[in-house]
Short mmCIF file of C-alpha atoms in Angstrom, two decimals:
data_model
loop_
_atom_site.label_atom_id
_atom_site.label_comp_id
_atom_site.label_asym_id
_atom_site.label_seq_id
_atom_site.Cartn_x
_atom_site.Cartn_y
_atom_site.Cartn_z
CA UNK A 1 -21.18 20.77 -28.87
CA UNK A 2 -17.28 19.50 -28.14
CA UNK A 3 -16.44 18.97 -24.67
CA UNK A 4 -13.01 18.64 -23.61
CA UNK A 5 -11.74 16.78 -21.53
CA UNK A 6 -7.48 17.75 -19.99
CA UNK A 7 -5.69 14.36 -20.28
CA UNK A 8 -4.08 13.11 -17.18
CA UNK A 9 -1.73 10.86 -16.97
CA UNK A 10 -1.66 9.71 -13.72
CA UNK A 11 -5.38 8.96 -14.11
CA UNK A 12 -4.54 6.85 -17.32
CA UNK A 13 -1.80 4.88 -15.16
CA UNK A 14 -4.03 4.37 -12.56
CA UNK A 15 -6.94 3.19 -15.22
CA UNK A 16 -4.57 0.87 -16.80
CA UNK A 17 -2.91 -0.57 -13.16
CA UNK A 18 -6.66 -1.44 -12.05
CA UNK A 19 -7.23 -2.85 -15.31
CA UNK A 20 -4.19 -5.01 -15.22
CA UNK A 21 -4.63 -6.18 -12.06
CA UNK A 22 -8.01 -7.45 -12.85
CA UNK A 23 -6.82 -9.22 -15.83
CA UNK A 24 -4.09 -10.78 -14.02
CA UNK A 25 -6.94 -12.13 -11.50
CA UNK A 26 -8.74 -13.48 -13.81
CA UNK A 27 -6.05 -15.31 -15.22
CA UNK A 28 -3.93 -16.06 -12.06
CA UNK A 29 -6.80 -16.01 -9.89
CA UNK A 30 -8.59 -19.48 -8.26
CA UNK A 31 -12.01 -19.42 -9.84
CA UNK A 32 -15.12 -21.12 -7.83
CA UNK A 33 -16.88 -22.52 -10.70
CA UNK A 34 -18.90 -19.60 -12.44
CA UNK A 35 -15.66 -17.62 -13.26
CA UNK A 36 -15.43 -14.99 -10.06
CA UNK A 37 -12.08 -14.95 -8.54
CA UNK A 38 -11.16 -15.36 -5.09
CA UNK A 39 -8.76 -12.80 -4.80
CA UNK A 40 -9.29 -8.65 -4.75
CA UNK A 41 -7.22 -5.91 -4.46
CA UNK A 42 -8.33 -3.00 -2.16
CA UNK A 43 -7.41 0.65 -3.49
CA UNK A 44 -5.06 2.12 -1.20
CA UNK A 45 -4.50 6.09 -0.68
CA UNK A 46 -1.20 7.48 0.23
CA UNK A 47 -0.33 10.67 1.68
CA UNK A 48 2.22 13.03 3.86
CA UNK A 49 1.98 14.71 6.79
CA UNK A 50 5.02 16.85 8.51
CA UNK A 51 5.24 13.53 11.04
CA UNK A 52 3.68 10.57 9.39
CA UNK A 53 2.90 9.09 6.49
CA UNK A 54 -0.97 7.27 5.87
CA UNK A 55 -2.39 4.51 4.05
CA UNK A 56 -5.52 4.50 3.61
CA UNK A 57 -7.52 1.09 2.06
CA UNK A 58 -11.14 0.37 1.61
CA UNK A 59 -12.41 -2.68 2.74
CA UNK A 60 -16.19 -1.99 2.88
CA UNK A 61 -18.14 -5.09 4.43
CA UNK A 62 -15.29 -6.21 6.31
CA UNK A 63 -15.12 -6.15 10.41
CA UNK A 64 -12.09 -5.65 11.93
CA UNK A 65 -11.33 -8.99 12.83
CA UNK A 66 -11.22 -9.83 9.21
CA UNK A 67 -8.66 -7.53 8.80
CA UNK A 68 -4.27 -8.38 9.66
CA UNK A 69 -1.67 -5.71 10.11
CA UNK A 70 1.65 -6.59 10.12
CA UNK A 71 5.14 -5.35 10.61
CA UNK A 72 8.34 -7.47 9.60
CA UNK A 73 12.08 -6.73 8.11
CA UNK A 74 10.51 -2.94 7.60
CA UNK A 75 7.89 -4.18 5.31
CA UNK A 76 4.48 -3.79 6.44
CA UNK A 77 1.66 -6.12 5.29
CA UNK A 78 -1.82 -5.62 5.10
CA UNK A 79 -4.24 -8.49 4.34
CA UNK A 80 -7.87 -10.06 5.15
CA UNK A 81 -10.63 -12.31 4.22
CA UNK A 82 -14.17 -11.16 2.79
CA UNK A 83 -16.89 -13.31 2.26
CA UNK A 84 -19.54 -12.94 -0.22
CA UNK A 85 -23.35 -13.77 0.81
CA UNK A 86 -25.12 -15.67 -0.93
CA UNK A 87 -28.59 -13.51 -0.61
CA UNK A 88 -30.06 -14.24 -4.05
CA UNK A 89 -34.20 -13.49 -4.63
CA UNK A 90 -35.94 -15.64 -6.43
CA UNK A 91 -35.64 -12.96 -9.40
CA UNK A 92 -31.91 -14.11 -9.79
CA UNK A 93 -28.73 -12.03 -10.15
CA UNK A 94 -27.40 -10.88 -13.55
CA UNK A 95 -24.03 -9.76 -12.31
CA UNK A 96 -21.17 -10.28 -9.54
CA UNK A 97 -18.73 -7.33 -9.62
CA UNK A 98 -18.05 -6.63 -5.85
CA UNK A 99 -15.09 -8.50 -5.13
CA UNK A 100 -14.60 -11.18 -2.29
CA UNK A 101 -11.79 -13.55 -1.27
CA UNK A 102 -8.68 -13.21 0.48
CA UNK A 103 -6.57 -10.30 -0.49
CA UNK A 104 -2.66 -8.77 0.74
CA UNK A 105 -1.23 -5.91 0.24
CA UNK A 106 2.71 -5.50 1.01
CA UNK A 107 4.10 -1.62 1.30
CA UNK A 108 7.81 -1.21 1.59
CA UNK A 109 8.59 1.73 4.62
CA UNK A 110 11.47 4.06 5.47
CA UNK A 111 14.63 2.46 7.26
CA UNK A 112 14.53 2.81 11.04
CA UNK A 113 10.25 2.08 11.02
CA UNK A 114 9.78 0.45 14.22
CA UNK A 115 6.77 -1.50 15.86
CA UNK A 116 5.57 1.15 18.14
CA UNK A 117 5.65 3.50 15.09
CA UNK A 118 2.44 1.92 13.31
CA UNK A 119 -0.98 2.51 14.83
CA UNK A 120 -3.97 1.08 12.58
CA UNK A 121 -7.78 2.55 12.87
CA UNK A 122 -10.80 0.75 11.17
CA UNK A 123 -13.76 2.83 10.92
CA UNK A 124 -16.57 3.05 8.52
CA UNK A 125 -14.88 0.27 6.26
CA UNK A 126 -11.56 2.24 5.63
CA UNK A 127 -8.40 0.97 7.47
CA UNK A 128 -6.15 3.96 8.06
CA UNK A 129 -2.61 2.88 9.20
CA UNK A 130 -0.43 5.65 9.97
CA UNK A 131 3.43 5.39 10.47
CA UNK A 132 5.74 7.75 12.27
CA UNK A 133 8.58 9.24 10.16
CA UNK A 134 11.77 7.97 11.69
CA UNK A 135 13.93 10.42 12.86
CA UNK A 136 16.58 11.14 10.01
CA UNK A 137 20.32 11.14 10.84
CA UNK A 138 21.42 15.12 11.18
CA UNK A 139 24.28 15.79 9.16
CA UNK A 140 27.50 16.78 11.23
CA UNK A 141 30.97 18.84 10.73
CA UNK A 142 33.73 16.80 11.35
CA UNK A 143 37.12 19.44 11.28
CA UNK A 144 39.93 18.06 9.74
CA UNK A 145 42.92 17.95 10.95
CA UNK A 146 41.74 19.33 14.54
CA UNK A 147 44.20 22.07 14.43
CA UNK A 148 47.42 19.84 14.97
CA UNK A 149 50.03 19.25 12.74
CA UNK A 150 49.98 15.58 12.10
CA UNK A 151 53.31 13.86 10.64
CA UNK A 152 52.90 11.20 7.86
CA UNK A 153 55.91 8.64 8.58
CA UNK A 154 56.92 5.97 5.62
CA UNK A 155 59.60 3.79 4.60
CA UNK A 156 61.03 3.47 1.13
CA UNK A 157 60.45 0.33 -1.26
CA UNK A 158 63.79 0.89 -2.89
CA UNK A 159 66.39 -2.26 -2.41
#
């Protein structure tokens, strides 16, 4: 029996970006010896509200303290520190895939963002950082003219 399956693109892109990105840390990244890298990159959700709009990254294992949120030139920053433990048994360990290391994630906001705008929560090893919507400039009618008559005066360039 066929199954199919409905392609989806956005899946694919987001396959590929998480494939890339591991790549690139393997090659980029600071190895410790037995080829693991030192650096990670959380998955981060984005969505919309009426008001705000949320991030939302896991960072499972991580307390909050190991955890910086920061706002600068409209360009806020996201970044921590996890540590791996070294709990092996006696019957060894055949594979390392969780990542660990320092990781930093930087997410470009709307103009006008300002510091009392982002509020952060950390529970249950997802950071949620939500940021008011600035308030958007309302277009305005400006009449020309005003209802006067204005007089254009000039002078001639002839000699």
């Amino acid at each position: 029996m066929t199954t199919l399956i409905r392609w989806d693109p956005f899946r694919e892109m987001a396959s590929l970006q998480n494939d890339m990105s591991r790549l690139m840390n393997g090659v980029l990244g600071t190895a410790n010896g037995n080829g693991d890298t030192r650096t990670w990159i959380p998955p981060v959700d984005v969505w919309e509200t009426d008001d705000e709009v949320v991030y939302a990254l896991d960072l499972p294992g991580m307390t909050e303290d190991d955890v910086s949120v920061e706002l600068e030139d409209g360009t806020l920053t996201i970044s921590g520190m996890r540590e791996r433990k070294d709990e092996v048994s006696k019957e060894g360990l055949y594979r390392y895939e969780r990542r660990f290391g320092s990781f930093s994630r930087t997410i470009g906001l709307p103009q006008g963002v300002t510091d009392g705008s982002v509020k952060a929560d950390y529970k249950n090893g997802v950071l949620e950082v939500r940021v008011t919507k600035p308030e958007q400039p309302k277009p305005r009618r400006i009449q020309v003219g005003g209802g006067q008559q204005a007089t254009i005066e000039g002078k001639s360039a002839q000699k």
